[in-house]
PDB file of C-alpha atoms in Angstrom:
ATOM      1  CA  PHE A  23       0.060  -4.823 -29.601  1.00  0.00           C
ATOM      2  CA  SER A  24      -2.523  -4.558 -31.758  1.00  0.00           C
ATOM      3  CA  SER A  25      -3.099  -3.309 -35.252  1.00  0.00           C
ATOM      4  CA  SER A  26      -4.125  -0.120 -34.304  1.00  0.00           C
ATOM      5  CA  ALA A  27      -0.571   0.916 -32.925  1.00  0.00           C
ATOM      6  CA  ASP A  28       0.513   0.072 -36.518  1.00  0.00           C
ATOM      7  CA  LYS A  29      -2.272   1.612 -37.925  1.00  0.00           C
ATOM      8  CA  ALA A  30      -1.314   4.760 -35.436  1.00  0.00           C
ATOM      9  CA  SER A  31       1.935   5.063 -36.521  1.00  0.00           C
ATOM     10  CA  GLY A  32       2.416   3.494 -39.949  1.00  0.00           C
ATOM     11  CA  TYR A  33       4.266   0.447 -38.662  1.00  0.00           C
ATOM     12  CA  ARG A  34       3.818  -2.871 -40.037  1.00  0.00           C
ATOM     13  CA  THR A  35       4.359  -5.455 -37.836  1.00  0.00           C
ATOM     14  CA  THR A  36       4.669  -9.048 -39.581  1.00  0.00           C
ATOM     15  CA  THR A  37       5.999 -11.451 -36.786  1.00  0.00           C
ATOM     16  CA  ILE A  38       5.615 -11.505 -33.430  1.00  0.00           C
ATOM     17  CA  LEU A  39       6.535 -13.209 -30.120  1.00  0.00           C
ATOM     18  CA  CYS A  40       5.279 -12.968 -27.111  1.00  0.00           C
ATOM     19  CA  MET A  41       4.625 -14.559 -23.624  1.00  0.00           C
ATOM     20  CA  PRO A  42       4.174 -14.275 -19.848  1.00  0.00           C
ATOM     21  CA  ILE A  43       5.896 -13.384 -17.202  1.00  0.00           C
ATOM     22  CA  ARG A  44       5.794 -14.712 -14.214  1.00  0.00           C
ATOM     23  CA  THR A  45       6.951 -14.309 -10.388  1.00  0.00           C
ATOM     24  CA  MET A  46       8.148 -18.004  -8.587  1.00  0.00           C
ATOM     25  CA  ASP A  47       4.571 -18.694  -7.202  1.00  0.00           C
ATOM     26  CA  SER A  48       3.564 -18.326 -11.341  1.00  0.00           C
ATOM     27  CA  SER A  49       1.150 -15.205 -11.141  1.00  0.00           C
ATOM     28  CA  VAL A  50       1.047 -13.295 -14.837  1.00  0.00           C
ATOM     29  CA  VAL A  51       3.020  -9.971 -13.211  1.00  0.00           C
ATOM     30  CA  GLY A  52       3.930  -8.679 -17.253  1.00  0.00           C
ATOM     31  CA  VAL A  53       4.449  -9.852 -20.927  1.00  0.00           C
ATOM     32  CA  LEU A  54       7.938  -9.307 -23.178  1.00  0.00           C
ATOM     33  CA  GLN A  55       6.922  -8.616 -26.219  1.00  0.00           C
ATOM     34  CA  ALA A  56       9.288  -9.224 -29.833  1.00  0.00           C
ATOM     35  CA  ILE A  57       8.102  -7.889 -33.129  1.00  0.00           C
ATOM     36  CA  ASN A  58       9.174  -8.475 -36.032  1.00  0.00           C
ATOM     37  CA  LYS A  59      11.992 -10.808 -36.340  1.00  0.00           C
ATOM     38  CA  ARG A  60      14.578 -10.412 -38.812  1.00  0.00           C
ATOM     39  CA  THR A  61      15.446 -13.147 -40.695  1.00  0.00           C
ATOM     40  CA  GLY A  62      11.788 -14.584 -41.429  1.00  0.00           C
ATOM     41  CA  PRO A  63       9.964 -15.936 -38.338  1.00  0.00           C
ATOM     42  CA  PHE A  64      10.163 -17.021 -34.905  1.00  0.00           C
ATOM     43  CA  GLY A  65      11.347 -20.145 -33.743  1.00  0.00           C
ATOM     44  CA  ARG A  66      11.691 -22.776 -31.205  1.00  0.00           C
ATOM     45  CA  ILE A  67      15.071 -21.687 -30.650  1.00  0.00           C
ATOM     46  CA  ASP A  68      13.886 -18.153 -30.034  1.00  0.00           C
ATOM     47  CA  GLU A  69      10.946 -18.593 -28.043  1.00  0.00           C
ATOM     48  CA  GLU A  70      13.512 -20.842 -25.660  1.00  0.00           C
ATOM     49  CA  VAL A  71      15.621 -17.868 -25.350  1.00  0.00           C
ATOM     50  CA  MET A  72      12.634 -15.418 -24.606  1.00  0.00           C
ATOM     51  CA  GLU A  73      11.312 -17.693 -21.931  1.00  0.00           C
ATOM     52  CA  MET A  74      14.660 -17.595 -20.278  1.00  0.00           C
ATOM     53  CA  LEU A  75      14.897 -14.103 -20.725  1.00  0.00           C
ATOM     54  CA  ALA A  76      11.086 -14.064 -19.275  1.00  0.00           C
ATOM     55  CA  MET A  77      11.982 -16.112 -16.364  1.00  0.00           C
ATOM     56  CA  GLN A  78      14.566 -13.666 -15.617  1.00  0.00           C
ATOM     57  CA  ALA A  79      12.463 -10.745 -15.625  1.00  0.00           C
ATOM     58  CA  GLY A  80       9.854 -12.089 -13.527  1.00  0.00           C
ATOM     59  CA  ILE A  81      12.470 -12.994 -11.101  1.00  0.00           C
ATOM     60  CA  ALA A  82      13.645  -9.458 -11.177  1.00  0.00           C
ATOM     61  CA  LEU A  83      10.428  -8.314 -11.209  1.00  0.00           C
ATOM     62  CA  GLN A  84      10.060  -9.944  -7.713  1.00  0.00           C
ATOM     63  CA  ASN A  85      13.228  -9.072  -6.382  1.00  0.00           C
ATOM     64  CA  ALA A  86      12.484  -5.125  -7.055  1.00  0.00           C
ATOM     65  CA  ASN A  87       8.955  -5.776  -5.867  1.00  0.00           C
ATOM     66  CA  LEU A  88      10.302  -7.326  -2.263  1.00  0.00           C
ATOM     67  CA  PHE A  89      13.204  -4.702  -2.000  1.00  0.00           C
ATOM     68  CA  ARG A  90       9.811  -2.104  -2.591  1.00  0.00           C
ATOM     69  CA  HIS A  91       8.368  -3.749   0.204  1.00  0.00           C
ATOM     70  CA  ALA A  92      10.701  -3.754   2.235  1.00  0.00           C
ATOM     71  CA  GLU A  93      12.083  -0.235   2.132  1.00  0.00           C
ATOM     72  CA  SER A  94       8.480   0.504   2.989  1.00  0.00           C
ATOM     73  CA  ALA A  95       8.347  -2.102   6.348  1.00  0.00           C
ATOM     74  CA  ARG A  96      11.636   0.167   6.839  1.00  0.00           C
ATOM     75  CA  ASP A  97      10.089   3.664   6.689  1.00  0.00           C
ATOM     76  CA  LYS A  98       7.045   2.474   8.755  1.00  0.00           C
ATOM     77  CA  PHE A  99       9.755   1.199  11.625  1.00  0.00           C
ATOM     78  CA  ARG A 100      11.483   3.834  11.401  1.00  0.00           C
ATOM     79  CA  SER A 101       8.169   5.751  12.027  1.00  0.00           C
ATOM     80  CA  LEU A 102       7.245   3.471  14.390  1.00  0.00           C
ATOM     81  CA  LEU A 103      10.651   3.782  16.269  1.00  0.00           C
ATOM     82  CA  ASP A 104      10.062   7.927  16.151  1.00  0.00           C
ATOM     83  CA  ILE A 105       6.561   7.754  18.532  1.00  0.00           C
ATOM     84  CA  ILE A 106       8.208   5.364  20.351  1.00  0.00           C
ATOM     85  CA  ARG A 107      10.900   7.835  21.119  1.00  0.00           C
ATOM     86  CA  ALA A 108       8.540  10.250  21.745  1.00  0.00           C
ATOM     87  CA  MET A 109       6.505   8.882  24.156  1.00  0.00           C
ATOM     88  CA  GLN A 110       9.295   8.238  25.711  1.00  0.00           C
ATOM     89  CA  GLY A 111      10.117  11.979  25.308  1.00  0.00           C
ATOM     90  CA  GLU A 112       9.637  14.944  27.525  1.00  0.00           C
ATOM     91  CA  MET A 113       7.384  16.653  25.163  1.00  0.00           C
ATOM     92  CA  GLY A 114       4.472  18.035  25.984  1.00  0.00           C
ATOM     93  CA  VAL A 115       1.118  16.100  25.772  1.00  0.00           C
ATOM     94  CA  ASN A 116       0.019  18.024  22.810  1.00  0.00           C
ATOM     95  CA  SER A 117       3.060  17.759  20.593  1.00  0.00           C
ATOM     96  CA  LEU A 118       3.273  13.942  21.916  1.00  0.00           C
ATOM     97  CA  ILE A 119      -0.467  13.469  20.478  1.00  0.00           C
ATOM     98  CA  PHE A 120       0.931  15.400  17.203  1.00  0.00           C
ATOM     99  CA  THR A 121       3.675  13.389  16.720  1.00  0.00           C
ATOM    100  CA  ILE A 122       1.616   9.641  17.479  1.00  0.00           C
ATOM    101  CA  THR A 123      -0.903  11.421  14.898  1.00  0.00           C
ATOM    102  CA  GLN A 124       1.202  12.365  12.122  1.00  0.00           C
ATOM    103  CA  ARG A 125       3.542   9.497  12.350  1.00  0.00           C
ATOM    104  CA  THR A 126       0.842   6.647  12.311  1.00  0.00           C
ATOM    105  CA  THR A 127      -0.494   7.541   9.164  1.00  0.00           C
ATOM    106  CA  LYS A 128       3.618   6.429   8.064  1.00  0.00           C
ATOM    107  CA  VAL A 129       3.175   3.276   9.921  1.00  0.00           C
ATOM    108  CA  VAL A 130      -0.566   1.989   9.157  1.00  0.00           C
ATOM    109  CA  ASP A 131      -1.283   3.462   5.280  1.00  0.00           C
ATOM    110  CA  ALA A 132      -3.669   5.675   6.072  1.00  0.00           C
ATOM    111  CA  ASP A 133      -4.725   9.287   5.258  1.00  0.00           C
ATOM    112  CA  ARG A 134      -5.738  10.395   8.420  1.00  0.00           C
ATOM    113  CA  CYS A 135      -5.200   9.445  12.199  1.00  0.00           C
ATOM    114  CA  THR A 136      -7.166  10.715  14.968  1.00  0.00           C
ATOM    115  CA  LEU A 137      -6.712   9.961  18.840  1.00  0.00           C
ATOM    116  CA  TYR A 138      -9.246  10.104  21.468  1.00  0.00           C
ATOM    117  CA  LEU A 139      -8.629  10.710  24.968  1.00  0.00           C
ATOM    118  CA  VAL A 140     -11.106   9.080  27.206  1.00  0.00           C
ATOM    119  CA  ASP A 141     -12.963  11.652  29.588  1.00  0.00           C
ATOM    120  CA  ASN A 142     -14.778   8.871  32.097  1.00  0.00           C
ATOM    121  CA  VAL A 143     -16.287  11.771  34.361  1.00  0.00           C
ATOM    122  CA  HIS A 144     -18.371  12.779  31.081  1.00  0.00           C
ATOM    123  CA  ARG A 145     -18.826   9.022  29.217  1.00  0.00           C
ATOM    124  CA  GLY A 146     -17.075  10.788  26.368  1.00  0.00           C
ATOM    125  CA  LEU A 147     -14.545  10.788  23.696  1.00  0.00           C
ATOM    126  CA  PHE A 148     -11.811  14.387  23.246  1.00  0.00           C
ATOM    127  CA  ALA A 149      -9.660  14.932  20.465  1.00  0.00           C
ATOM    128  CA  MET A 150      -8.074  17.648  19.531  1.00  0.00           C
ATOM    129  CA  GLN A 151      -7.362  18.016  15.422  1.00  0.00           C
ATOM    130  CA  GLY A 152      -5.910  21.119  14.843  1.00  0.00           C
ATOM    131  CA  GLU A 153      -7.649  24.221  15.949  1.00  0.00           C
ATOM    132  CA  VAL A 154     -10.620  21.503  16.299  1.00  0.00           C
ATOM    133  CA  ASN A 155     -11.572  20.115  19.413  1.00  0.00           C
ATOM    134  CA  ILE A 156     -13.978  16.962  18.959  1.00  0.00           C
ATOM    135  CA  LYS A 157     -16.232  15.891  21.526  1.00  0.00           C
ATOM    136  CA  ILE A 158     -18.485  12.606  21.118  1.00  0.00           C
ATOM    137  CA  SER A 159     -19.668  10.348  24.252  1.00  0.00           C
ATOM    138  CA  MET A 160     -18.845   6.228  23.906  1.00  0.00           C
ATOM    139  CA  GLU A 161     -22.032   5.456  22.804  1.00  0.00           C
ATOM    140  CA  GLN A 162     -21.279   6.776  19.500  1.00  0.00           C
ATOM    141  CA  GLY A 163     -19.812   6.153  16.537  1.00  0.00           C
ATOM    142  CA  VAL A 164     -16.611   3.741  15.683  1.00  0.00           C
ATOM    143  CA  ALA A 165     -14.405   5.096  18.288  1.00  0.00           C
ATOM    144  CA  GLY A 166     -17.061   5.186  21.152  1.00  0.00           C
ATOM    145  CA  MET A 167     -17.627   1.380  20.426  1.00  0.00           C
ATOM    146  CA  VAL A 168     -13.866   0.471  20.778  1.00  0.00           C
ATOM    147  CA  ALA A 169     -13.830   2.467  23.550  1.00  0.00           C
ATOM    148  CA  SER A 170     -16.766   1.263  25.558  1.00  0.00           C
ATOM    149  CA  SER A 171     -16.098  -1.987  24.468  1.00  0.00           C
ATOM    150  CA  GLY A 172     -12.487  -2.416  24.702  1.00  0.00           C
ATOM    151  CA  GLN A 173     -11.910  -4.578  21.725  1.00  0.00           C
ATOM    152  CA  VAL A 174     -10.527  -4.358  18.191  1.00  0.00           C
ATOM    153  CA  LEU A 175     -12.168  -3.037  15.414  1.00  0.00           C
ATOM    154  CA  ASN A 176     -11.324  -3.515  11.928  1.00  0.00           C
ATOM    155  CA  ILE A 177     -14.067  -2.525   9.436  1.00  0.00           C
ATOM    156  CA  PRO A 178     -13.505  -3.141   5.073  1.00  0.00           C
ATOM    157  CA  ASP A 179     -16.065  -1.190   3.647  1.00  0.00           C
ATOM    158  CA  ALA A 180     -16.934   1.699   6.835  1.00  0.00           C
ATOM    159  CA  TYR A 181     -21.184   2.563   5.447  1.00  0.00           C
ATOM    160  CA  ASP A 182     -21.810  -1.224   6.087  1.00  0.00           C
ATOM    161  CA  ASN A 183     -20.887  -1.141   9.929  1.00  0.00           C
ATOM    162  CA  PRO A 184     -23.379   0.584  12.238  1.00  0.00           C
ATOM    163  CA  HIS A 185     -21.481   1.737  13.964  1.00  0.00           C
ATOM    164  CA  PHE A 186     -19.858   4.373  11.039  1.00  0.00           C
ATOM    165  CA  ASN A 187     -22.711   7.286  11.735  1.00  0.00           C
TER     166      ASN A 187
END
């Protein structure tokens, strides 16, 4: 809150009691502010009461955040189960690839997912993205590096990685 809000609204602030809302690990997740006590300035009892409210608000916000994460984890787990069911079902390869790529984005919170199939005869990778067929060498790019090495690559900044070409 600042005096510019008073100027813009015509309201007149005289007293303010403001305190942090913290989680159990003392991280600040919000601020609780009271304006214009009706009978003089805010006192020590007001501070204590508001501190209790801020503590409860911190717990409630943390619980809400934990609940949101639990719901997200549940949704990811359901998507993972859908992938497993699809893999064990009797759908064709194209339908299976589509299901895996669509569900994986939800499971790992990604924008896109591609499933490359290894072509050992031509030492390449093959992927279908809708109507587009992608063919790359196993010596090319991040997917080629993973296919060639059999190692997981987790790249925090694609442009800093020499395999991202």
